[in-house]
Coordinates of N, CA and C in Angstrom, one line a residue:
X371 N 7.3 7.7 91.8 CA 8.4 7.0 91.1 C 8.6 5.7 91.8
X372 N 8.5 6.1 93.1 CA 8.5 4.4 93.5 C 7.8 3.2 93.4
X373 N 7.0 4.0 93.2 CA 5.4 3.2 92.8 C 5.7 2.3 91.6
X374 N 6.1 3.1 90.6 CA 6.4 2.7 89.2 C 7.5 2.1 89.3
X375 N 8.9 2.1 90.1 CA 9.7 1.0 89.8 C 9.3 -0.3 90.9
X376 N 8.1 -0.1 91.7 CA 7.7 -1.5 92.2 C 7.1 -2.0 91.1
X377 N 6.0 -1.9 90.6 CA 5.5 -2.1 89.6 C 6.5 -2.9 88.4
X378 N 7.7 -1.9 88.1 CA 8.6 -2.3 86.8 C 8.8 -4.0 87.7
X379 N 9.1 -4.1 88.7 CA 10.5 -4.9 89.3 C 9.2 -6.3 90.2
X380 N 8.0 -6.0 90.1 CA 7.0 -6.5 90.5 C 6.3 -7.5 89.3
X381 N 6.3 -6.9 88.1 CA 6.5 -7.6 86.8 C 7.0 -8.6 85.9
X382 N 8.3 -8.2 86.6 CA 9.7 -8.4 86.3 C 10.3 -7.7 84.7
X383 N 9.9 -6.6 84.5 CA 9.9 -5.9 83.2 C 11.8 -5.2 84.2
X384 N 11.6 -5.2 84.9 CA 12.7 -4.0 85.5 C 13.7 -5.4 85.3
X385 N 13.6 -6.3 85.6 CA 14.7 -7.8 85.4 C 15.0 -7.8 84.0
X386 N 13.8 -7.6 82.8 CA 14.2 -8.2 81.9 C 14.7 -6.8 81.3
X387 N 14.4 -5.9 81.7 CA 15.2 -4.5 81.1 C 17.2 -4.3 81.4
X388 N 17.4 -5.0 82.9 CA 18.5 -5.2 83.5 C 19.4 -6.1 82.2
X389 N 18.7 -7.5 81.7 CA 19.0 -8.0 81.1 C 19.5 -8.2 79.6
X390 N 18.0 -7.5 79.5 CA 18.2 -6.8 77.9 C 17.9 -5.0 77.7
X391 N 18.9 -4.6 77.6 CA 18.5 -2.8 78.0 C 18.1 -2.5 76.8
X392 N 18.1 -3.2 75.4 CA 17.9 -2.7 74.2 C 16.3 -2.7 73.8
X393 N 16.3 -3.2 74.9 CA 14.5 -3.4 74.8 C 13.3 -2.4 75.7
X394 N 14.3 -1.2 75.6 CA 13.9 -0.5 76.6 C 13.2 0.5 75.6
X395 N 14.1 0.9 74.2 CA 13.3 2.0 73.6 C 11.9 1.4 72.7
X396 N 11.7 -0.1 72.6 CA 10.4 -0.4 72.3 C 9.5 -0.7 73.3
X397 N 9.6 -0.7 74.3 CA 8.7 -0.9 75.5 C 8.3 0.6 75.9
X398 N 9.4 1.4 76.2 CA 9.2 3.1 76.3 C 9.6 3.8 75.0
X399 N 8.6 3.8 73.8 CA 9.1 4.7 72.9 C 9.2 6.4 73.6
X400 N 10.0 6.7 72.8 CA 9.7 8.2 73.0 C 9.0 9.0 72.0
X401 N 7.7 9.9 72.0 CA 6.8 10.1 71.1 C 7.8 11.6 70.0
X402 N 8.6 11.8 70.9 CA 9.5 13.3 69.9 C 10.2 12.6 68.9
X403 N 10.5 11.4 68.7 CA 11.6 10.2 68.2 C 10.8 9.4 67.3
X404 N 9.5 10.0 67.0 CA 8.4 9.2 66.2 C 8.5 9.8 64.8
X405 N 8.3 9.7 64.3 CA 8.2 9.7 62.7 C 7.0 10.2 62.1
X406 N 6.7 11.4 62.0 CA 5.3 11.4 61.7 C 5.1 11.6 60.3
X407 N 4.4 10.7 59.6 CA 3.4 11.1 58.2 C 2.1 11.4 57.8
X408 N 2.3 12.2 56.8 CA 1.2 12.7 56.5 C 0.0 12.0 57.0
X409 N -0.1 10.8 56.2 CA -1.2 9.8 56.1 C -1.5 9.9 57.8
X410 N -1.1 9.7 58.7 CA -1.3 9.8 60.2 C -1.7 10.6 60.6
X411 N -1.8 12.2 60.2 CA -2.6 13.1 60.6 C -3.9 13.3 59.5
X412 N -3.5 13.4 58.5 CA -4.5 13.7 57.7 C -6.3 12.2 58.0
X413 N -5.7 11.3 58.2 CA -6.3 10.6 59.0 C -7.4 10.5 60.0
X414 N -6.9 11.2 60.8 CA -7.6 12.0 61.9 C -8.6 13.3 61.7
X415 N -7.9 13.7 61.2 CA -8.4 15.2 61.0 C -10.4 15.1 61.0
X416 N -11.0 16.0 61.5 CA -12.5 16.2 61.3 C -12.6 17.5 60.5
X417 N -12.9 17.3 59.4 CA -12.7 18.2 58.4 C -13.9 19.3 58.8
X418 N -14.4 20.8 58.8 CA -15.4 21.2 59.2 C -16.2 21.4 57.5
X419 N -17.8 21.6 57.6 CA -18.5 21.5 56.4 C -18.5 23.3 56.4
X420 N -19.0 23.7 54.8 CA -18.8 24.9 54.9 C -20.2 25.2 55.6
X421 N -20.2 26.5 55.9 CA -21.6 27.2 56.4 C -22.3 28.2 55.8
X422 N -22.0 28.4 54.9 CA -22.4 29.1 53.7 C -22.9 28.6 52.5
X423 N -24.0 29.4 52.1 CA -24.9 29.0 50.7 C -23.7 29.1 49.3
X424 N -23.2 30.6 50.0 CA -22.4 32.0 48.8 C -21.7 31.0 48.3
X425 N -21.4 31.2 46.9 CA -20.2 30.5 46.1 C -19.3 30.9 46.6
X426 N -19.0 32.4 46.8 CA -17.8 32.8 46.9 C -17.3 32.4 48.2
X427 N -18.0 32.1 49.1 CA -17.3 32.0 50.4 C -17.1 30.1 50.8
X428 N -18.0 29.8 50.0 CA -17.6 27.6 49.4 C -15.8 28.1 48.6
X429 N -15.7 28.7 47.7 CA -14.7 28.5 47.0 C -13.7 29.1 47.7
X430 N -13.7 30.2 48.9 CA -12.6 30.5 49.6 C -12.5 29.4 51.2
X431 N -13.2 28.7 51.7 CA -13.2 27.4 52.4 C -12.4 26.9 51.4
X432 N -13.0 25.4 50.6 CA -12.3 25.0 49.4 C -11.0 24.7 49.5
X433 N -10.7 26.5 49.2 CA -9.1 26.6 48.7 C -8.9 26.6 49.8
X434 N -8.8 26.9 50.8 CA -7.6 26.9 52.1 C -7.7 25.8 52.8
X435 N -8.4 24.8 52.9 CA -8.8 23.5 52.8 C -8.0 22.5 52.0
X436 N -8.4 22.8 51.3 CA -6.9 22.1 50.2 C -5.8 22.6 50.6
X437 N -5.1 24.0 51.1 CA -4.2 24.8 51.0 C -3.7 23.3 52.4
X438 N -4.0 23.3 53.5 CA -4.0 22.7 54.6 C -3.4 21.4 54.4
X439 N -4.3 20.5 53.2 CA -4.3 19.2 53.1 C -2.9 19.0 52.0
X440 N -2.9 19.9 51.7 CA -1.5 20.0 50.7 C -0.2 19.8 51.8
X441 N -0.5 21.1 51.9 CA 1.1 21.4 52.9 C 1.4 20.3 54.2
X442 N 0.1 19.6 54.6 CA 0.1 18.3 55.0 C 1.2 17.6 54.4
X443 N 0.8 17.4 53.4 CA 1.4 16.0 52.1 C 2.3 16.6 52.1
X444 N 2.8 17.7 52.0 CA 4.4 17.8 51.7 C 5.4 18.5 52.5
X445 N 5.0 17.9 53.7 CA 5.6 18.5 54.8 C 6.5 17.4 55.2
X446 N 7.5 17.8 56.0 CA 8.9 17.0 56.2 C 8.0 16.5 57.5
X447 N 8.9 15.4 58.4 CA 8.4 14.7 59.3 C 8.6 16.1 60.7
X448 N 9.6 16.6 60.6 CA 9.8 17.7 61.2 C 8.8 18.7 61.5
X449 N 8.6 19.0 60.5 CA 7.6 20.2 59.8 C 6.2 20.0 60.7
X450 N 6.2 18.3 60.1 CA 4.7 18.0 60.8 C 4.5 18.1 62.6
X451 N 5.8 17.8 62.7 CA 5.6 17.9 64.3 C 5.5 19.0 64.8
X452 N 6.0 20.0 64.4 CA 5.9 21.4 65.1 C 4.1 21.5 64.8
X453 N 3.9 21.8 63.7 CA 2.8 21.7 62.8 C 1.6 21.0 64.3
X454 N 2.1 19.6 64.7 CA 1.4 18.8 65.8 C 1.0 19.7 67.3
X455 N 2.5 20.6 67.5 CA 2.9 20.9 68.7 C 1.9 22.6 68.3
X456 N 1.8 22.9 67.7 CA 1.1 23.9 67.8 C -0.5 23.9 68.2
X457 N -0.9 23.0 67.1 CA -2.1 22.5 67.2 C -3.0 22.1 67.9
X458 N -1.9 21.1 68.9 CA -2.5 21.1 70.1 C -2.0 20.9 71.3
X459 N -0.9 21.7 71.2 CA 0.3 21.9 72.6 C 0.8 20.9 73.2
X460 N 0.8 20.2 72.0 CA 1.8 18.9 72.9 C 2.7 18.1 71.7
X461 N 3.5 17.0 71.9 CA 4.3 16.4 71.1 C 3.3 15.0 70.4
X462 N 2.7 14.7 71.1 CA 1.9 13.2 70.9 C 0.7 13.8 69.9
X463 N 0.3 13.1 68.7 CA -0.4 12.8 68.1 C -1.9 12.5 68.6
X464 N -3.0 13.1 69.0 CA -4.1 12.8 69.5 C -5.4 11.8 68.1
X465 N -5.8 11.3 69.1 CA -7.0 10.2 68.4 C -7.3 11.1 66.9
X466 N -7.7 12.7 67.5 CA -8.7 13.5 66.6 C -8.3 14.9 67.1
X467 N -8.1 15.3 65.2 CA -7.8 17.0 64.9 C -8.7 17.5 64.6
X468 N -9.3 18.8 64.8 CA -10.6 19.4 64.1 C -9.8 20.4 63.5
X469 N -10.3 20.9 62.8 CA -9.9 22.4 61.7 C -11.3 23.2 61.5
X470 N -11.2 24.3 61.9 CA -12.1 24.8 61.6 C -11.7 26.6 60.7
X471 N -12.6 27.4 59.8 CA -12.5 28.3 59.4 C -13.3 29.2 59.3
X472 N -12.1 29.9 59.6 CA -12.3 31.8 60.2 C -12.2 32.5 58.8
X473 N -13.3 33.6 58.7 CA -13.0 34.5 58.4 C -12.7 35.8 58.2
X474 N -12.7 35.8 59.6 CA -12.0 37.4 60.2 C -10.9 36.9 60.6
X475 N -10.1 35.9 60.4 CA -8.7 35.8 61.1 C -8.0 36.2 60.4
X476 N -6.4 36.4 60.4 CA -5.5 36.9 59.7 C -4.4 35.8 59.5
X477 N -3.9 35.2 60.8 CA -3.3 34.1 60.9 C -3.3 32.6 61.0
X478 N -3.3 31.7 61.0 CA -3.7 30.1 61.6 C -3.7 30.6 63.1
X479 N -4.4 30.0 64.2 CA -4.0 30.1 65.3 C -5.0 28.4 65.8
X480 N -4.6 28.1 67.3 CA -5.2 27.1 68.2 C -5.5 27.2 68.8
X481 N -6.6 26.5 69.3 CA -7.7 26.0 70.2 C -7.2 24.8 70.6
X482 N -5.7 24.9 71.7 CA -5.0 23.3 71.9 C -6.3 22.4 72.8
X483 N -6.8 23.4 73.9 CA -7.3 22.3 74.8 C -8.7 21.3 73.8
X484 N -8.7 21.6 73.0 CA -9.9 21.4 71.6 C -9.3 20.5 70.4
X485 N -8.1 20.8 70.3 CA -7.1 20.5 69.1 C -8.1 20.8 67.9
X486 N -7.8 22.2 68.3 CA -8.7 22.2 66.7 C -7.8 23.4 66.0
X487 N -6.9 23.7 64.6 CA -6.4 24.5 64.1 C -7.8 25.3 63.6
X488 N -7.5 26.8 63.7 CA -8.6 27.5 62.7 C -7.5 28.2 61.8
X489 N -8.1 28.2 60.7 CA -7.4 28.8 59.5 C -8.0 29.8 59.1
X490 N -7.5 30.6 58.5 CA -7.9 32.0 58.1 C -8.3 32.1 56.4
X491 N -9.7 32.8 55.9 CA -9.7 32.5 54.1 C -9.0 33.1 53.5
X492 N -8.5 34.3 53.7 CA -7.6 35.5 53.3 C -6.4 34.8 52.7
X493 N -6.1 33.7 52.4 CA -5.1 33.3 51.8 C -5.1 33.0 50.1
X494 N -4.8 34.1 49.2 CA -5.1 34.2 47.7 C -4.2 33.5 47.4
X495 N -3.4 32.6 48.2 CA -2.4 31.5 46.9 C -2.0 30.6 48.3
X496 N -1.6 29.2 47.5 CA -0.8 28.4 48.5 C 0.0 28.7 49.3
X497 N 1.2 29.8 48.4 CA 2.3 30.5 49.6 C 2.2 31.0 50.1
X498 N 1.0 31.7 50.5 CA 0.5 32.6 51.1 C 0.2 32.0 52.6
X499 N -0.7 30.8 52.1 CA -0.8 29.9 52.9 C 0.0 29.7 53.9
X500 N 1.1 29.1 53.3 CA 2.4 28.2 53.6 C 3.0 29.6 54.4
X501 N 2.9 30.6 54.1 CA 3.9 31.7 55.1 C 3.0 31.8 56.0
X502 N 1.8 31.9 55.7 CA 1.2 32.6 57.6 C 1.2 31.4 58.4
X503 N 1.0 30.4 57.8 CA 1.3 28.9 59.0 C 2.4 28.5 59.2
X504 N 3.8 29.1 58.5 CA 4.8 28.8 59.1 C 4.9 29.9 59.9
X505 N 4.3 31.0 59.9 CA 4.4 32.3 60.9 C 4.0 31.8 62.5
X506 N 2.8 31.4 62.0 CA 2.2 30.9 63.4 C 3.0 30.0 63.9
X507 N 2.8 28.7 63.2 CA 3.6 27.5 64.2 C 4.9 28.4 64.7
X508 N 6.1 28.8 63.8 CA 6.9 29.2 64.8 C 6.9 29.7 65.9
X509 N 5.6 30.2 66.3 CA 5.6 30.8 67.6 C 5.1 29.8 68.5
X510 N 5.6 28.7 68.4 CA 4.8 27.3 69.1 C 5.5 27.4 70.7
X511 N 6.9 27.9 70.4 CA 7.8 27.6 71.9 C 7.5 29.5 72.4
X512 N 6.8 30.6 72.1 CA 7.1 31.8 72.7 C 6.0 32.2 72.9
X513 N 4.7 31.6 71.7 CA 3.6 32.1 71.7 C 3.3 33.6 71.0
X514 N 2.3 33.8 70.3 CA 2.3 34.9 69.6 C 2.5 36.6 70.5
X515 N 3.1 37.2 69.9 CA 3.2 38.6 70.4 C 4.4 38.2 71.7
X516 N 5.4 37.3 71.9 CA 6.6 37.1 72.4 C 7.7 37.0 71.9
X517 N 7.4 37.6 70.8 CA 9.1 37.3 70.0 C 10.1 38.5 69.8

């Protein structure tokens, strides 16, 4: 810490912050206080290719694929963050999301040190969707099997 307010006061960022304090939350944003949109993650994202010939198992990728890129788009800025904080265990937005898909999974779960969501195909409708990934994310602050 002292390091850093030599540094601030070595600058003279620590003088002009003394001076003007309102210039403090755009010099230090805070990343929880950020606003996230769709378009910003979906962005990022490294979408995985299917690995299958089978129609049937292209058309169950596909849909949950889309199921993902939907509930993206119509997710509150809130939504997205937890959504972020699961993903990849932290609040900040990283360069690059991977997504990858399971088919023996049951639930969404993460690979944070990876930031990769894996999603599960077992999901026969959007809500279906929409409930097992709000299942999971909620467990973002306890972790699964702590509730």
């Amino acid at each position: 810490m002292a390091q850093l307010r030599k540094g601030l006061k070595d600058t003279r960022v620590l003088q002009m912050l003394k001076e003007r304090p309102e210039l403090a939350s755009a010099l230090f944003p805070r990343s929880a206080e950020a606003e996230l949109e769709p378009e910003m993650i979906i962005e990022r994202i490294v979408w995985p290719e299917p690995d299958s010939d089978e129609e049937e198992e292209i058309d169950e990728y596909c849909s949950v694929v889309a199921y993902l890129r939907q509930y993206i788009s119509l997710a509150s800025s809130s939504e997205l963050q937890q959504l972020i904080e699961f993903w990849t265990g932290w609040a900040v937005l990283p360069d690059e999301l991977y997504v990858s898909v399971d088919r023996d999974a049951t639930y969404p779960t993460a690979s944070t040190c990876f930031t990769t969501l894996k999603i599960p195909t077992g999901c026969g409708s959007y809500r279906d969707f929409c409930f097992k990934l709000g299942a999971a994310v909620s467990t973002t602050k306890f972790g699964f099997g702590r509730i």
